[in-house]
Amino acid sequence: MAVLVVAGVVSGWGTGAAAAEPSPAGTLYVNHDGVCSDTAAGSASLPFCTVQAAADAVVPGQTVRLQSPDGLPYVESVTLTRSGTKDAPITFTGAALVPGGSQAVLTPKGSTPALTLEAVHDVRIQSLGIGDPGTDAVAVTGSTGVSLDRLSFRRPVPSAEGTGTAVSVDGASSDVTVSRNWIPAGYAYGVRAQSGASRVTVTTNVVTEPRWGGIVLTGTSGAAVTSNTVAARCATGISLEGASSGTVENNVVTTAAAMQTDSCPAPTAPLYSVSAASADQVTGDYNVAANGVGASARPRPEYAWAGTPFTTAVSLHDATGQGAHDIDGLNVPTGTAPPEHSALIDSADADAPGELTTDVDGAPVVDDPLVSDTGRGSGTGPTAHPDRGAVERQDSITVPGDDMPSPSRGVAPFVTSLKTDDATTSWGKSIATYSVDFGDGSAPVTQAPGAPITHTYTTPGVYAPSITVTDADGSSRTVRFTAVDAGTATPPAASLSGALVTTAYGQVDAGDALFTVAQPANAWEVAHRVLTFGDGDSESLADGPQKIEHQYPATGSYTATLTQTDLLGRTTTAKVTVHAADSFLPVTAQHDAERTIPAHGVLKLSAAAVHADSEGVDAVRLQVVASGAKARGTLTLYTDGTTRPGTSTVGFEPGRTVSNEATVKVAPTGAIDLYNGSSGPVTVNVATLGLQSHAQFGRTYHPAAPVRLLDTRGSTGGHTGAVAGGHSVALTVSGAHGVPADANAVVLNVVATATKGSGSVTASPAGTVDSGVSGPYWTTGQTASAQIVVPMVPLIDGKVVLRNNSKSSAHLVADVVGWYGPTTSGATFQPVGPVRILSTRTGSGGKTAKLGAHATLRLKVTGAHGVPVNAVSAVDLNLTVPSPAGSGYLVAYADGTTRPDVHSADYSSGHPAAGAALVKVGADGEIDLYNAGSTAVDVDIDLLGDYGLNTVG
């Protein structure tokens, strides 16, 4: 459908006398968008970069063409000192090369004019934008034979007083024509000639709201002020001052847009003014004083002739004989064609000096058959009937909305056609021609009404065709259509990639993905793009390369899909999989709750109680210490609001204190439940060691091959001999052994052996108070072990202090098996279950026999229970030996690696044992479980979650 209507003939600038055709002597090009050179010859392939360079090189007969494909102005103040000749003028033009293109704009640099013509002759300046002057915009000094045509002035830099002049002609200049220019509000003067200038023609211009004067000619001989439209709210519209001579005809000066106010410098200034020294040498007729009539209008004369004010055209004529055909008492719009049946139509003097055959927009002078001709003209035909003012009323030509290229899209090359037989006119005129510019650089096709005009688009692209319909008198209407799309053989490929959002310090929001949508080849061909995130949300994307961030509502795998639709309706897609997960936030260890749970009772701990009430927390790392049991049993830790699983966290019995760590999901309520599976009460102490969140910046996990930090049975760790009761030993952990100095938490395996009395170990960052993590508890003579997460907040010298809380000595052994830190190369967490993945008692996990003495069991831990098949670096497990008949310990490690000397769970005859184990996973997705004891034992393994690579791909 037609989307833009432009009045004017298809050639662009009409056929008025002020227009100049390109010279056969050649063209100089100026184009600052791309490769250019001010030292070259100004060719089309290597144009000048600046207008001044062209002004310094141009010779008679040449045309300087300013191009602006990027729409940006030339910011420079240009002075032309070179002249043409009468037969070979110099021409500067800023006209767009293609319909709908950008007109070149010259913006002054500093306070000097944008363009100065200095002592030149035979120069034509046309179709150029003049932007934002701080003073005069175009200055003509000491020059003759100059034409300023079709200049479009931009509103100047705001100035309360309006200090600049749009076109200034000095007193040493002559034969200057100022025609068909648009001069907006903000200037002090629109056009101004100084005393001594001669033969200055000001014709068919629109001047809006000058501060001090619209068209002011002072001491100018042979002047012609013709067919201008001036909106003069605050000043005189047209003035001939000093001893000027000439004619003032066919002009329209209006105040209807806004009345005079006290802020105007001369609230009662006349619309037209002719000084006493000029009165006997000036003829005025066929002008319009469109002063409007209303109660809010201030007293204001329409004319001042020889110093005498006149309020009406009749009073002027009666006193002076001037203005016999003038019209007043009208409200006239500024800068638009007069409405149908207006007194301005076909009522001007066609023989007025400087009268053009086209109006300010390049539209021709035409006869309106609906209005009686009241003007004067010596010729015949449409040009004998001009309207008053700068804008000519045209025949209203209707082009049906469905007259558009058909088809309007296809794969290049394709053929389209346009009807040329159904346009109509309001004046009943016949259609003379249809002219179609197909917008692809080919020559317009012009023909009489009749057969459709066909065209083949051979090159892929988006084109803006237009049709210009011209009636028999020359009135025309140009209709621009929605784009014609000539597509490539295949649609542009969609491209989507992503990464999890990280901070500058390497912390990761493991549930927040940053997607990158690259700019495809042939990006012009893309109509729209939609990115669906795989969780029900989607986003429409703007043009160009995009980066879109999206926070996922929960952990899990999501498929994000980019759907790209091109101009022909063809779609392409690109997909990435987002593994939204949790990152770890260490919490300074503190005992959050101490409660006694009755037999078969449930202790519910709220989200606040376990610090799980912050954004996006899916799981918490807890330490549970059980004591004071009245009967043997197990504690089961699980998500509140879910069915209690058949798993266990801690096995306990009367007379012993035991501890273990576990990661437990807290969604959906944020709370957790702790079930006492015994027939008697038990006291529990619960501490939070860390949070797993998909919506906060946290740390990633790095499982490591175990490194021994301390063994007091030898000299490892710098301490030889058992640690006395109540004493401590400091271990260097971070900044050594592969653990970076900025690690936020470390995972240690701690073993107490050769114990001389019951007791326990507390592990604390050096220099902290009341922030210790309880390690293994033991009875006299027992070997006990525990895997513990020690938050390093704050960290002093990278050390962890192990304190023997017994009254008696014990040998201590410590290994580092992993760490959490601010680096994106680590693994993020996916909580599950908990779910039992192995029970040798029931056959779960495919194992139906006890794990033999000094035997190894291989267990596949990937590809089931929500654990991905690939890219899993570690699993979070709880190991249980429910009823051992001997003593020993279990070692859990990555399949395919050398078995380390690390105690994952120590057991003794007749006593149940449990041990947390963050176990590195082998390349085959399997772990190995070794029984270091001398008797076969049953083993239960519960899965709490897995650590995987935090990828989007």
PDB file of N, CA and C in Angstrom, residues 552-622:
ATOM      1  N   TYR A 552      16.857 -17.964  34.622  1.00  0.00           N
ATOM      2  CA  TYR A 552      15.963 -19.121  34.633  1.00  0.00           C
ATOM      3  C   TYR A 552      15.359 -19.308  36.030  1.00  0.00           C
ATOM      4  N   PRO A 553      14.128 -19.837  36.077  1.00  0.00           N
ATOM      5  CA  PRO A 553      13.418 -19.909  37.360  1.00  0.00           C
ATOM      6  C   PRO A 553      13.855 -21.061  38.249  1.00  0.00           C
ATOM      7  N   ALA A 554      14.565 -22.034  37.694  1.00  0.00           N
ATOM      8  CA  ALA A 554      14.956 -23.194  38.480  1.00  0.00           C
ATOM      9  C   ALA A 554      16.097 -23.895  37.757  1.00  0.00           C
ATOM     10  N   THR A 555      16.760 -24.811  38.465  1.00  0.00           N
ATOM     11  CA  THR A 555      17.810 -25.588  37.821  1.00  0.00           C
ATOM     12  C   THR A 555      17.192 -26.555  36.820  1.00  0.00           C
ATOM     13  N   GLY A 556      18.003 -26.991  35.866  1.00  0.00           N
ATOM     14  CA  GLY A 556      17.537 -27.937  34.864  1.00  0.00           C
ATOM     15  C   GLY A 556      18.107 -27.603  33.508  1.00  0.00           C
ATOM     16  N   SER A 557      17.832 -28.429  32.535  1.00  0.00           N
ATOM     17  CA  SER A 557      18.289 -28.203  31.165  1.00  0.00           C
ATOM     18  C   SER A 557      17.158 -27.589  30.350  1.00  0.00           C
ATOM     19  N   TYR A 558      17.482 -26.519  29.646  1.00  0.00           N
ATOM     20  CA  TYR A 558      16.509 -25.800  28.833  1.00  0.00           C
ATOM     21  C   TYR A 558      17.067 -25.638  27.419  1.00  0.00           C
ATOM     22  N   THR A 559      16.202 -25.735  26.434  1.00  0.00           N
ATOM     23  CA  THR A 559      16.607 -25.502  25.050  1.00  0.00           C
ATOM     24  C   THR A 559      16.117 -24.132  24.618  1.00  0.00           C
ATOM     25  N   ALA A 560      17.057 -23.227  24.402  1.00  0.00           N
ATOM     26  CA  ALA A 560      16.735 -21.895  23.895  1.00  0.00           C
ATOM     27  C   ALA A 560      16.772 -21.935  22.371  1.00  0.00           C
ATOM     28  N   THR A 561      15.781 -21.323  21.738  1.00  0.00           N
ATOM     29  CA  THR A 561      15.649 -21.394  20.278  1.00  0.00           C
ATOM     30  C   THR A 561      15.488 -20.009  19.695  1.00  0.00           C
ATOM     31  N   LEU A 562      16.351 -19.686  18.751  1.00  0.00           N
ATOM     32  CA  LEU A 562      16.228 -18.451  17.973  1.00  0.00           C
ATOM     33  C   LEU A 562      15.523 -18.798  16.673  1.00  0.00           C
ATOM     34  N   THR A 563      14.371 -18.165  16.455  1.00  0.00           N
ATOM     35  CA  THR A 563      13.637 -18.341  15.201  1.00  0.00           C
ATOM     36  C   THR A 563      13.736 -17.050  14.412  1.00  0.00           C
ATOM     37  N   GLN A 564      14.303 -17.144  13.243  1.00  0.00           N
ATOM     38  CA  GLN A 564      14.570 -15.974  12.399  1.00  0.00           C
ATOM     39  C   GLN A 564      13.726 -16.078  11.140  1.00  0.00           C
ATOM     40  N   THR A 565      12.921 -15.059  10.894  1.00  0.00           N
ATOM     41  CA  THR A 565      12.043 -15.029   9.717  1.00  0.00           C
ATOM     42  C   THR A 565      12.527 -13.957   8.764  1.00  0.00           C
ATOM     43  N   ASP A 566      12.688 -14.324   7.497  1.00  0.00           N
ATOM     44  CA  ASP A 566      13.188 -13.331   6.555  1.00  0.00           C
ATOM     45  C   ASP A 566      12.041 -12.627   5.853  1.00  0.00           C
ATOM     46  N   LEU A 567      12.387 -11.714   4.964  1.00  0.00           N
ATOM     47  CA  LEU A 567      11.377 -10.879   4.303  1.00  0.00           C
ATOM     48  C   LEU A 567      10.436 -11.680   3.424  1.00  0.00           C
ATOM     49  N   LEU A 568      10.846 -12.865   3.036  1.00  0.00           N
ATOM     50  CA  LEU A 568       9.990 -13.707   2.203  1.00  0.00           C
ATOM     51  C   LEU A 568       9.184 -14.710   3.027  1.00  0.00           C
ATOM     52  N   GLY A 569       9.281 -14.613   4.347  1.00  0.00           N
ATOM     53  CA  GLY A 569       8.532 -15.507   5.214  1.00  0.00           C
ATOM     54  C   GLY A 569       9.228 -16.818   5.508  1.00  0.00           C
ATOM     55  N   ARG A 570      10.448 -16.988   5.040  1.00  0.00           N
ATOM     56  CA  ARG A 570      11.192 -18.213   5.311  1.00  0.00           C
ATOM     57  C   ARG A 570      11.826 -18.131   6.700  1.00  0.00           C
ATOM     58  N   THR A 571      11.892 -19.261   7.396  1.00  0.00           N
ATOM     59  CA  THR A 571      12.434 -19.258   8.758  1.00  0.00           C
ATOM     60  C   THR A 571      13.657 -20.156   8.858  1.00  0.00           C
ATOM     61  N   THR A 572      14.568 -19.738   9.696  1.00  0.00           N
ATOM     62  CA  THR A 572      15.708 -20.565  10.094  1.00  0.00           C
ATOM     63  C   THR A 572      15.789 -20.511  11.616  1.00  0.00           C
ATOM     64  N   THR A 573      16.370 -21.542  12.199  1.00  0.00           N
ATOM     65  CA  THR A 573      16.451 -21.602  13.660  1.00  0.00           C
ATOM     66  C   THR A 573      17.869 -21.959  14.101  1.00  0.00           C
ATOM     67  N   ALA A 574      18.161 -21.584  15.315  1.00  0.00           N
ATOM     68  CA  ALA A 574      19.401 -21.999  15.980  1.00  0.00           C
ATOM     69  C   ALA A 574      19.050 -22.304  17.425  1.00  0.00           C
ATOM     70  N   LYS A 575      19.673 -23.325  17.984  1.00  0.00           N
ATOM     71  CA  LYS A 575      19.333 -23.767  19.328  1.00  0.00           C
ATOM     72  C   LYS A 575      20.601 -23.897  20.178  1.00  0.00           C
ATOM     73  N   VAL A 576      20.456 -23.627  21.439  1.00  0.00           N
ATOM     74  CA  VAL A 576      21.501 -23.941  22.409  1.00  0.00           C
ATOM     75  C   VAL A 576      20.828 -24.524  23.643  1.00  0.00           C
ATOM     76  N   THR A 577      21.550 -25.377  24.337  1.00  0.00           N
ATOM     77  CA  THR A 577      21.043 -25.967  25.567  1.00  0.00           C
ATOM     78  C   THR A 577      21.684 -25.265  26.756  1.00  0.00           C
ATOM     79  N   VAL A 578      20.854 -24.806  27.655  1.00  0.00           N
ATOM     80  CA  VAL A 578      21.315 -24.117  28.855  1.00  0.00           C
ATOM     81  C   VAL A 578      21.174 -25.072  30.033  1.00  0.00           C
ATOM     82  N   HIS A 579      22.272 -25.323  30.688  1.00  0.00           N
ATOM     83  CA  HIS A 579      22.242 -26.153  31.896  1.00  0.00           C
ATOM     84  C   HIS A 579      22.202 -25.210  33.096  1.00  0.00           C
ATOM     85  N   ALA A 580      21.007 -24.777  33.429  1.00  0.00           N
ATOM     86  CA  ALA A 580      20.862 -23.895  34.587  1.00  0.00           C
ATOM     87  C   ALA A 580      21.141 -24.700  35.846  1.00  0.00           C
ATOM     88  N   ALA A 581      22.005 -24.181  36.672  1.00  0.00           N
ATOM     89  CA  ALA A 581      22.444 -24.931  37.849  1.00  0.00           C
ATOM     90  C   ALA A 581      22.612 -23.984  39.024  1.00  0.00           C
ATOM     91  N   ASP A 582      23.247 -24.487  40.072  1.00  0.00           N
ATOM     92  CA  ASP A 582      23.485 -23.705  41.280  1.00  0.00           C
ATOM     93  C   ASP A 582      24.972 -23.414  41.424  1.00  0.00           C
ATOM     94  N   SER A 583      25.264 -22.247  41.958  1.00  0.00           N
ATOM     95  CA  SER A 583      26.625 -21.956  42.392  1.00  0.00           C
ATOM     96  C   SER A 583      26.631 -21.857  43.922  1.00  0.00           C
ATOM     97  N   PHE A 584      27.801 -22.040  44.492  1.00  0.00           N
ATOM     98  CA  PHE A 584      27.942 -22.230  45.942  1.00  0.00           C
ATOM     99  C   PHE A 584      28.244 -20.903  46.636  1.00  0.00           C
ATOM    100  N   LEU A 585      27.511 -20.627  47.714  1.00  0.00           N
ATOM    101  CA  LEU A 585      27.756 -19.462  48.549  1.00  0.00           C
ATOM    102  C   LEU A 585      28.131 -19.958  49.942  1.00  0.00           C
ATOM    103  N   PRO A 586      29.401 -19.894  50.299  1.00  0.00           N
ATOM    104  CA  PRO A 586      29.805 -20.382  51.624  1.00  0.00           C
ATOM    105  C   PRO A 586      29.192 -19.538  52.734  1.00  0.00           C
ATOM    106  N   VAL A 587      28.867 -20.174  53.821  1.00  0.00           N
ATOM    107  CA  VAL A 587      28.309 -19.506  54.994  1.00  0.00           C
ATOM    108  C   VAL A 587      29.222 -19.792  56.171  1.00  0.00           C
ATOM    109  N   THR A 588      29.579 -18.752  56.896  1.00  0.00           N
ATOM    110  CA  THR A 588      30.418 -18.950  58.078  1.00  0.00           C
ATOM    111  C   THR A 588      29.727 -19.929  59.026  1.00  0.00           C
ATOM    112  N   ALA A 589      30.409 -20.993  59.346  1.00  0.00           N
ATOM    113  CA  ALA A 589      29.782 -22.083  60.101  1.00  0.00           C
ATOM    114  C   ALA A 589      29.251 -21.590  61.448  1.00  0.00           C
ATOM    115  N   GLN A 590      27.998 -21.936  61.714  1.00  0.00           N
ATOM    116  CA  GLN A 590      27.404 -21.597  63.000  1.00  0.00           C
ATOM    117  C   GLN A 590      26.273 -22.587  63.266  1.00  0.00           C
ATOM    118  N   HIS A 591      26.069 -22.895  64.526  1.00  0.00           N
ATOM    119  CA  HIS A 591      25.018 -23.847  64.875  1.00  0.00           C
ATOM    120  C   HIS A 591      23.679 -23.139  64.818  1.00  0.00           C
ATOM    121  N   ASP A 592      22.836 -23.595  63.908  1.00  0.00           N
ATOM    122  CA  ASP A 592      21.570 -22.910  63.666  1.00  0.00           C
ATOM    123  C   ASP A 592      20.433 -23.448  64.536  1.00  0.00           C
ATOM    124  N   ALA A 593      20.500 -24.709  64.866  1.00  0.00           N
ATOM    125  CA  ALA A 593      19.373 -25.277  65.615  1.00  0.00           C
ATOM    126  C   ALA A 593      19.859 -26.476  66.436  1.00  0.00           C
ATOM    127  N   GLU A 594      19.424 -26.560  67.696  1.00  0.00           N
ATOM    128  CA  GLU A 594      19.673 -27.736  68.536  1.00  0.00           C
ATOM    129  C   GLU A 594      18.338 -28.166  69.104  1.00  0.00           C
ATOM    130  N   ARG A 595      17.919 -29.362  68.690  1.00  0.00           N
ATOM    131  CA  ARG A 595      16.593 -29.832  69.080  1.00  0.00           C
ATOM    132  C   ARG A 595      16.678 -31.317  69.428  1.00  0.00           C
ATOM    133  N   THR A 596      15.727 -31.749  70.258  1.00  0.00           N
ATOM    134  CA  THR A 596      15.568 -33.178  70.514  1.00  0.00           C
ATOM    135  C   THR A 596      14.356 -33.661  69.736  1.00  0.00           C
ATOM    136  N   ILE A 597      14.576 -34.690  68.926  1.00  0.00           N
ATOM    137  CA  ILE A 597      13.501 -35.227  68.085  1.00  0.00           C
ATOM    138  C   ILE A 597      12.988 -36.500  68.738  1.00  0.00           C
ATOM    139  N   PRO A 598      11.704 -36.604  69.014  1.00  0.00           N
ATOM    140  CA  PRO A 598      11.174 -37.819  69.637  1.00  0.00           C
ATOM    141  C   PRO A 598      11.264 -39.001  68.675  1.00  0.00           C
ATOM    142  N   ALA A 599      11.024 -40.160  69.217  1.00  0.00           N
ATOM    143  CA  ALA A 599      11.043 -41.379  68.404  1.00  0.00           C
ATOM    144  C   ALA A 599      10.105 -41.230  67.217  1.00  0.00           C
ATOM    145  N   HIS A 600      10.625 -41.519  66.039  1.00  0.00           N
ATOM    146  CA  HIS A 600       9.861 -41.450  64.785  1.00  0.00           C
ATOM    147  C   HIS A 600       9.243 -40.065  64.560  1.00  0.00           C
ATOM    148  N   GLY A 601       9.855 -39.071  65.167  1.00  0.00           N
ATOM    149  CA  GLY A 601       9.367 -37.708  64.994  1.00  0.00           C
ATOM    150  C   GLY A 601      10.085 -36.989  63.860  1.00  0.00           C
ATOM    151  N   VAL A 602       9.517 -35.847  63.465  1.00  0.00           N
ATOM    152  CA  VAL A 602      10.071 -35.033  62.372  1.00  0.00           C
ATOM    153  C   VAL A 602      10.342 -33.635  62.905  1.00  0.00           C
ATOM    154  N   LEU A 603      11.548 -33.165  62.727  1.00  0.00           N
ATOM    155  CA  LEU A 603      11.906 -31.790  63.047  1.00  0.00           C
ATOM    156  C   LEU A 603      11.869 -30.975  61.755  1.00  0.00           C
ATOM    157  N   LYS A 604      11.020 -29.957  61.719  1.00  0.00           N
ATOM    158  CA  LYS A 604      10.942 -29.087  60.541  1.00  0.00           C
ATOM    159  C   LYS A 604      11.745 -27.822  60.817  1.00  0.00           C
ATOM    160  N   LEU A 605      12.700 -27.523  59.933  1.00  0.00           N
ATOM    161  CA  LEU A 605      13.504 -26.320  60.030  1.00  0.00           C
ATOM    162  C   LEU A 605      13.126 -25.385  58.876  1.00  0.00           C
ATOM    163  N   SER A 606      12.742 -24.143  59.229  1.00  0.00           N
ATOM    164  CA  SER A 606      12.294 -23.194  58.210  1.00  0.00           C
ATOM    165  C   SER A 606      13.445 -22.745  57.322  1.00  0.00           C
ATOM    166  N   ALA A 607      13.078 -22.103  56.217  1.00  0.00           N
ATOM    167  CA  ALA A 607      14.095 -21.574  55.308  1.00  0.00           C
ATOM    168  C   ALA A 607      14.987 -20.574  56.028  1.00  0.00           C
ATOM    169  N   ALA A 608      14.392 -19.757  56.889  1.00  0.00           N
ATOM    170  CA  ALA A 608      15.194 -18.776  57.618  1.00  0.00           C
ATOM    171  C   ALA A 608      16.148 -19.466  58.576  1.00  0.00           C
ATOM    172  N   ALA A 609      15.715 -20.574  59.175  1.00  0.00           N
ATOM    173  CA  ALA A 609      16.548 -21.260  60.160  1.00  0.00           C
ATOM    174  C   ALA A 609      17.804 -21.823  59.542  1.00  0.00           C
ATOM    175  N   VAL A 610      17.744 -22.187  58.268  1.00  0.00           N
ATOM    176  CA  VAL A 610      18.923 -22.761  57.604  1.00  0.00           C
ATOM    177  C   VAL A 610      19.492 -21.794  56.567  1.00  0.00           C
ATOM    178  N   HIS A 611      19.084 -20.502  56.674  1.00  0.00           N
ATOM    179  CA  HIS A 611      19.622 -19.436  55.812  1.00  0.00           C
ATOM    180  C   HIS A 611      19.297 -19.659  54.335  1.00  0.00           C
ATOM    181  N   ALA A 612      18.200 -20.315  54.043  1.00  0.00           N
ATOM    182  CA  ALA A 612      17.829 -20.611  52.661  1.00  0.00           C
ATOM    183  C   ALA A 612      16.762 -19.673  52.137  1.00  0.00           C
ATOM    184  N   ASP A 613      16.587 -18.520  52.795  1.00  0.00           N
ATOM    185  CA  ASP A 613      15.498 -17.614  52.413  1.00  0.00           C
ATOM    186  C   ASP A 613      15.977 -16.491  51.504  1.00  0.00           C
ATOM    187  N   SER A 614      17.122 -16.641  50.859  1.00  0.00           N
ATOM    188  CA  SER A 614      17.574 -15.632  49.896  1.00  0.00           C
ATOM    189  C   SER A 614      17.270 -16.109  48.478  1.00  0.00           C
ATOM    190  N   GLU A 615      17.558 -15.270  47.514  1.00  0.00           N
ATOM    191  CA  GLU A 615      17.077 -15.467  46.151  1.00  0.00           C
ATOM    192  C   GLU A 615      17.649 -16.729  45.499  1.00  0.00           C
ATOM    193  N   GLY A 616      16.735 -17.526  44.956  1.00  0.00           N
ATOM    194  CA  GLY A 616      17.124 -18.647  44.115  1.00  0.00           C
ATOM    195  C   GLY A 616      17.787 -19.814  44.809  1.00  0.00           C
ATOM    196  N   VAL A 617      17.722 -19.903  46.151  1.00  0.00           N
ATOM    197  CA  VAL A 617      18.393 -21.006  46.852  1.00  0.00           C
ATOM    198  C   VAL A 617      17.608 -22.288  46.627  1.00  0.00           C
ATOM    199  N   ASP A 618      18.306 -23.305  46.120  1.00  0.00           N
ATOM    200  CA  ASP A 618      17.681 -24.596  45.836  1.00  0.00           C
ATOM    201  C   ASP A 618      18.100 -25.675  46.826  1.00  0.00           C
ATOM    202  N   ALA A 619      19.270 -25.503  47.438  1.00  0.00           N
ATOM    203  CA  ALA A 619      19.762 -26.536  48.351  1.00  0.00           C
ATOM    204  C   ALA A 619      20.707 -25.896  49.359  1.00  0.00           C
ATOM    205  N   VAL A 620      20.891 -26.578  50.493  1.00  0.00           N
ATOM    206  CA  VAL A 620      21.818 -26.096  51.519  1.00  0.00           C
ATOM    207  C   VAL A 620      22.761 -27.227  51.903  1.00  0.00           C
ATOM    208  N   ARG A 621      23.982 -26.842  52.248  1.00  0.00           N
ATOM    209  CA  ARG A 621      24.954 -27.801  52.769  1.00  0.00           C
ATOM    210  C   ARG A 621      24.901 -27.711  54.288  1.00  0.00           C
ATOM    211  N   LEU A 622      24.519 -28.812  54.930  1.00  0.00           N
ATOM    212  CA  LEU A 622      24.331 -28.834  56.377  1.00  0.00           C
ATOM    213  C   LEU A 622      25.270 -29.834  57.027  1.00  0.00           C
TER     214      LEU A 622
END
